[in-house]
Tab-separated table of N, CA and C in Angstrom:
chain	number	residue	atom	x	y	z
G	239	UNK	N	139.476	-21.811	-60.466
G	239	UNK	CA	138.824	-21.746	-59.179
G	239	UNK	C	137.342	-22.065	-59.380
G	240	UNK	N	137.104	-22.995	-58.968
G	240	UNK	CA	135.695	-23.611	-58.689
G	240	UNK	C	134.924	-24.539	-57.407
G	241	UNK	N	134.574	-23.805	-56.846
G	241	UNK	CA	134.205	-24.537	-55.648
G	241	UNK	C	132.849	-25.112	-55.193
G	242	UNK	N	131.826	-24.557	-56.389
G	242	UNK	CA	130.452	-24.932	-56.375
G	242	UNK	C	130.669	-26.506	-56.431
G	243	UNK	N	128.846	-26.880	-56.203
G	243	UNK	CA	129.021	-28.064	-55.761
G	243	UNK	C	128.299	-28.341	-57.247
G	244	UNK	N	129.051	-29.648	-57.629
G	244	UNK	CA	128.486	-30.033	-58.893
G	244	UNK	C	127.525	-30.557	-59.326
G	245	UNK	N	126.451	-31.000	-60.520
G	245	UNK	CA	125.033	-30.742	-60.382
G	245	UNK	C	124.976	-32.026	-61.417
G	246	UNK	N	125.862	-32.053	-62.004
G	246	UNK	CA	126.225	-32.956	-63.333
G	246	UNK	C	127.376	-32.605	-64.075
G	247	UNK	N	127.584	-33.507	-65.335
G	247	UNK	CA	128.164	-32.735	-66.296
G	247	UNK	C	127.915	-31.087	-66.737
G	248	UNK	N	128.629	-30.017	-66.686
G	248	UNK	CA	128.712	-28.981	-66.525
G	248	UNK	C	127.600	-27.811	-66.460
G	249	UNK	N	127.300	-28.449	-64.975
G	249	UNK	CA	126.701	-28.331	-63.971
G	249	UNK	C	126.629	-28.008	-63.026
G	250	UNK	N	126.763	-26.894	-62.272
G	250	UNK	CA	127.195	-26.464	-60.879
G	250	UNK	C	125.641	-25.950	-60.099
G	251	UNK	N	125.709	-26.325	-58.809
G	251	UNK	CA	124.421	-25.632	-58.128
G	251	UNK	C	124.843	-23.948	-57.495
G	252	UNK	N	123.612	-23.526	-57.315
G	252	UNK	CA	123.769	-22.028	-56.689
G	252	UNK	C	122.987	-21.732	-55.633
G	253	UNK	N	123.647	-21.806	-54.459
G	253	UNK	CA	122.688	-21.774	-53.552
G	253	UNK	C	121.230	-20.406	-53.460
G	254	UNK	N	120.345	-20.626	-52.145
G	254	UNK	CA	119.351	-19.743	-53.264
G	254	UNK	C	119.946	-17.845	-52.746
G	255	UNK	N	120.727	-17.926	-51.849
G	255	UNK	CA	121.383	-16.140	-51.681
G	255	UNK	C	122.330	-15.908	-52.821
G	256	UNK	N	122.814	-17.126	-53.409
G	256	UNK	CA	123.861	-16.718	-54.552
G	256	UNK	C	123.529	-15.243	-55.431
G	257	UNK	N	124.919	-14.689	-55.326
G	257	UNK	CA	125.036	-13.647	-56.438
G	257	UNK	C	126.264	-14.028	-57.378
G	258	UNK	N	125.590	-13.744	-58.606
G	258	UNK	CA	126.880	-13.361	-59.875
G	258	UNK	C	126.638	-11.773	-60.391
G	259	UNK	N	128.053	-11.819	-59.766
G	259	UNK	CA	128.634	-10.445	-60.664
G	259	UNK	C	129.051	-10.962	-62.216
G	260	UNK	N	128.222	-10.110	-62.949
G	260	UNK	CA	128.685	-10.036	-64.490
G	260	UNK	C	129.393	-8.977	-65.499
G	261	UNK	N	130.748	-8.818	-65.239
G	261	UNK	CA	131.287	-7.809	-65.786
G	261	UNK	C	131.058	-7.944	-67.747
G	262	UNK	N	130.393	-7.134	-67.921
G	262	UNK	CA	130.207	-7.283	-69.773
G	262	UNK	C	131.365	-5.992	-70.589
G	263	UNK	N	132.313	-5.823	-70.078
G	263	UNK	CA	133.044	-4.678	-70.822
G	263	UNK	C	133.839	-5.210	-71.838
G	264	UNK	N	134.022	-6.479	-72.186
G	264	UNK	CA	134.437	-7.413	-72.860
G	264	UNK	C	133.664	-8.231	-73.974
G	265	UNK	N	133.905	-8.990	-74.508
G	265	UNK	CA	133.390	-9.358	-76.308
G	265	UNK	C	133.109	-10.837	-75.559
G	266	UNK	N	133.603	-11.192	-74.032
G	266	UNK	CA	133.151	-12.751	-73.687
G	266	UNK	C	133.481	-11.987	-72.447
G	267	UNK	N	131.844	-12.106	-71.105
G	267	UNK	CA	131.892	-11.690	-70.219
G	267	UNK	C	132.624	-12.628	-69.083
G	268	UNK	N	132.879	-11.664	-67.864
G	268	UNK	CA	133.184	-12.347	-66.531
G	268	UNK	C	132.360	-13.012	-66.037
G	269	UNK	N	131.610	-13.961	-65.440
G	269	UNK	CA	130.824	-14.519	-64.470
G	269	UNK	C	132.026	-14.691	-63.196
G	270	UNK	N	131.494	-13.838	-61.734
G	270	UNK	CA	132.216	-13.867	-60.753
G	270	UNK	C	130.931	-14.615	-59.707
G	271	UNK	N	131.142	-15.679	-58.920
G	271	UNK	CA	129.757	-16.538	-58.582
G	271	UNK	C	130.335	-15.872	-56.660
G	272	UNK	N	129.347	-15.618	-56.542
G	272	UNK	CA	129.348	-15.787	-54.793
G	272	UNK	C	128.522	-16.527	-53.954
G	273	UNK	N	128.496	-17.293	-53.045
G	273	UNK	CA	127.658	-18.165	-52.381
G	273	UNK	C	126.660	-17.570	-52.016
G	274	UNK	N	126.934	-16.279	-50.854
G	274	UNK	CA	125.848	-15.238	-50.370
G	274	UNK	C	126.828	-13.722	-50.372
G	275	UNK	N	125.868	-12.681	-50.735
G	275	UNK	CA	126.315	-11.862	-51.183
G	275	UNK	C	126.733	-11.081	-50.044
G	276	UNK	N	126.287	-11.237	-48.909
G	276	UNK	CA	126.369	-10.739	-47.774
G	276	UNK	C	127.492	-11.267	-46.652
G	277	UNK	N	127.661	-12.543	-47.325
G	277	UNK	CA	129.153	-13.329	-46.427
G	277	UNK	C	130.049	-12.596	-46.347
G	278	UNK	N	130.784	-12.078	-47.296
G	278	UNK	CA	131.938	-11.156	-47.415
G	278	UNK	C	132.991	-12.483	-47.431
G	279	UNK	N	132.733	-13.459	-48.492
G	279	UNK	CA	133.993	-14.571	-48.614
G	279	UNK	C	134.028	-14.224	-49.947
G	280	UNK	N	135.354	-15.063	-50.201
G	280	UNK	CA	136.191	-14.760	-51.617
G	280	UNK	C	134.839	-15.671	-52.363
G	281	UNK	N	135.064	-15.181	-53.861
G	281	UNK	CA	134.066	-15.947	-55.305
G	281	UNK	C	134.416	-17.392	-55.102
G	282	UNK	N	133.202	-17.894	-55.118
G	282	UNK	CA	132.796	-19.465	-55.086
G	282	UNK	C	133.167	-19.959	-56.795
G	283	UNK	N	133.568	-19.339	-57.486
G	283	UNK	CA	133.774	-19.718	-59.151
G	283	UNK	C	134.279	-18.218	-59.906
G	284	UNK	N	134.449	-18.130	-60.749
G	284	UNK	CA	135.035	-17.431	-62.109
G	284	UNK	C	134.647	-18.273	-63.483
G	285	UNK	N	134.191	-17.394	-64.235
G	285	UNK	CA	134.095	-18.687	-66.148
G	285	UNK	C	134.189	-16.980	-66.240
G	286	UNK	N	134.256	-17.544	-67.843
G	286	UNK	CA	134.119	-16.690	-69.327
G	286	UNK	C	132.730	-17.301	-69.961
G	287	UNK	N	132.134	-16.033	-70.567
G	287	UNK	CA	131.205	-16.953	-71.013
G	287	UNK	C	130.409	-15.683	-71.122
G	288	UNK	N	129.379	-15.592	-72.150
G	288	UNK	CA	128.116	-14.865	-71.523
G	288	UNK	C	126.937	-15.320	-71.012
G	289	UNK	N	126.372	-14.936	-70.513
G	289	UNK	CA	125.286	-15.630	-69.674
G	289	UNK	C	124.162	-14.744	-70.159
G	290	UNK	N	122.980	-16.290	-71.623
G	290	UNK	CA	122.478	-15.665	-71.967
G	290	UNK	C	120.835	-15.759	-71.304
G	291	UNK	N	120.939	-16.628	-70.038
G	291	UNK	CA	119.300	-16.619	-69.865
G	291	UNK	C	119.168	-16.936	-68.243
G	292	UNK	N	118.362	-16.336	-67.090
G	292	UNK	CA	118.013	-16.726	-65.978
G	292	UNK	C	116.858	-17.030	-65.991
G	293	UNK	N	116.317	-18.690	-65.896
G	293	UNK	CA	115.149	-19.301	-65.887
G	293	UNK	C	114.945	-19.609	-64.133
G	294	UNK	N	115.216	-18.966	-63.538
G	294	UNK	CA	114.911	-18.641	-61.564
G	294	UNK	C	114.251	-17.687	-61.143
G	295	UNK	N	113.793	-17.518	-59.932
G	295	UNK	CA	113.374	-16.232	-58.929
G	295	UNK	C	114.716	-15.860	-58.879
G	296	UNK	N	115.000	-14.343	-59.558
G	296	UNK	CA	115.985	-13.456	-59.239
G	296	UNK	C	115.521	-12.030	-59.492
G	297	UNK	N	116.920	-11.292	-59.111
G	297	UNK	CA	116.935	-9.897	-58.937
G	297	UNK	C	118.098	-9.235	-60.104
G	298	UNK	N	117.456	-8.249	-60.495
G	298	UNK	CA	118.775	-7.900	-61.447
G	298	UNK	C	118.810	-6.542	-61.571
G	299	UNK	N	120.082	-6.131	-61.428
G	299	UNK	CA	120.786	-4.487	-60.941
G	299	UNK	C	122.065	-4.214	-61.492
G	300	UNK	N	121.385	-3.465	-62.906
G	300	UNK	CA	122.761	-2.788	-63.740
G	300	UNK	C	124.011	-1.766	-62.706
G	301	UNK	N	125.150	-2.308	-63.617
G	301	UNK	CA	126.214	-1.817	-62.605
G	301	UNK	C	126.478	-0.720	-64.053
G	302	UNK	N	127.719	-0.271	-63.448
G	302	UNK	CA	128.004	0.271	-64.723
G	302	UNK	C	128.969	0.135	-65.379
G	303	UNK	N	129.670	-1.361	-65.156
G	303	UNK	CA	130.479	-2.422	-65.870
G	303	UNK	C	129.812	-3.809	-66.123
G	304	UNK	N	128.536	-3.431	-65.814
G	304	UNK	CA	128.144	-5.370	-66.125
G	304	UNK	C	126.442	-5.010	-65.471
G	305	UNK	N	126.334	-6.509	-65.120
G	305	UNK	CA	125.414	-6.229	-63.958
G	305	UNK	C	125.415	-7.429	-62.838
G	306	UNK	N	124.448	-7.237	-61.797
G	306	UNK	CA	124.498	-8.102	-60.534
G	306	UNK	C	123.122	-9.086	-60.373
G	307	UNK	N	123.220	-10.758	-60.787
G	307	UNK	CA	122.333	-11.031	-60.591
G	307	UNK	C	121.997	-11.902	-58.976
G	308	UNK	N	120.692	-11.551	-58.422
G	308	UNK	CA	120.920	-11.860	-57.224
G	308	UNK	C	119.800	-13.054	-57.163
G	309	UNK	N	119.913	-14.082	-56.769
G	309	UNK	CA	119.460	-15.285	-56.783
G	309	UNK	C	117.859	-15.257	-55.524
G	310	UNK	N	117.264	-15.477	-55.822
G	310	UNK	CA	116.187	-15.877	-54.883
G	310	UNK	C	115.920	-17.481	-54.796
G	311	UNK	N	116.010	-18.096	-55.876
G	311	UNK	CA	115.750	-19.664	-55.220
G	311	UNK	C	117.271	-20.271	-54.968
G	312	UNK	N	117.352	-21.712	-55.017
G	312	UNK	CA	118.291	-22.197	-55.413
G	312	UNK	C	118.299	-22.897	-57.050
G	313	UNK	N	119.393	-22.671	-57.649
G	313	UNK	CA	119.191	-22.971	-59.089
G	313	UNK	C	120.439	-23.623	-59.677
G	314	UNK	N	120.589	-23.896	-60.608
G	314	UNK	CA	121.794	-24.707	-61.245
G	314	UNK	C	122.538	-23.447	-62.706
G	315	UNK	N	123.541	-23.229	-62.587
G	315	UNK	CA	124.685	-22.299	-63.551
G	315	UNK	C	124.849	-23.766	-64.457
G	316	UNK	N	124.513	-23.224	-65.609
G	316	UNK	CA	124.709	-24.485	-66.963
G	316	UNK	C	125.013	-24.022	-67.938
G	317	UNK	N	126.281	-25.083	-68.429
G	317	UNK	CA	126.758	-24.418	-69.599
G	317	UNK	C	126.147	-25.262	-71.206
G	318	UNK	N	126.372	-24.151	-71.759
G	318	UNK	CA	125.570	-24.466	-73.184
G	318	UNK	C	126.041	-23.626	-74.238
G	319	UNK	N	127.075	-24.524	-74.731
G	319	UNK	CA	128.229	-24.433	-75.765
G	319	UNK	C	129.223	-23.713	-75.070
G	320	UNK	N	130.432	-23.493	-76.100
G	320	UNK	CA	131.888	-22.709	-75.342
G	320	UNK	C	131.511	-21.514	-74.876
G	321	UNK	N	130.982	-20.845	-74.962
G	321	UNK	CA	131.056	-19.363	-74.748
G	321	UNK	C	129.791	-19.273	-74.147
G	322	UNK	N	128.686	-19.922	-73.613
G	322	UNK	CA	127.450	-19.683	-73.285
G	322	UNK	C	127.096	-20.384	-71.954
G	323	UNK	N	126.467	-19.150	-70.695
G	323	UNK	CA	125.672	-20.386	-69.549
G	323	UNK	C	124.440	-19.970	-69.323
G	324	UNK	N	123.428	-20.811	-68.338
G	324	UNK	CA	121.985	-20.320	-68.483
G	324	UNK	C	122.017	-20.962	-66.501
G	325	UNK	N	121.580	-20.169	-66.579
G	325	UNK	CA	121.046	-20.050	-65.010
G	325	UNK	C	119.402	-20.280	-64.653
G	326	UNK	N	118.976	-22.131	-64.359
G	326	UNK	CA	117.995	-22.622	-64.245
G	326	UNK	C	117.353	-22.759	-62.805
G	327	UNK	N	116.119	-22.834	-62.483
G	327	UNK	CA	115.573	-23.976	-61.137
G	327	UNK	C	116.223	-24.696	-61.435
G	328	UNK	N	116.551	-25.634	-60.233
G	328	UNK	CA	117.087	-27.077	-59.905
G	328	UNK	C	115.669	-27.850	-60.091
């Protein structure tokens, strides 16, 4: 399931209300992507992966399975190697 809009080679954009839920209870985390956190629509994406860097205006709020990052600009989810993504400005 992937419905973001693509940015490039593995590359997806995030609009700028986007939230990812990051469940870390695992040895390779969840990334759960939502368009706006406030829509109340099903996840815009799912990966594996950990997500080791947010280079954006965001917000970040430990859960107590992961944590919630909440997007202030619009930015691009990029992957960088098998197991790794980084969350940039566009």
């Amino acid at each position: 399931m992937n419905t973001l809009a693509p940015a490039g080679e593995d590359r997806w954009r995030l609009p700028q209300h986007a939230h990812v839920v990051v469940y870390d209870e695992r040895e390779r985390e969840l990334l759960t992507v939502y368009d706006c956190g406030a829509a109340q629509k099903p996840p815009s994406a799912q990966v594996l992966g950990n997500l080791v860097r947010v280079r954006a205006d965001h917000e970040l709020d430990r859960t107590v399975t992961g944590y919630v990052v909440r997007m202030r600009e619009a930015a691009v989810l990029e992957r960088q190697g098998d197991d790794h993504w980084l969350i940039a400005s566009e």
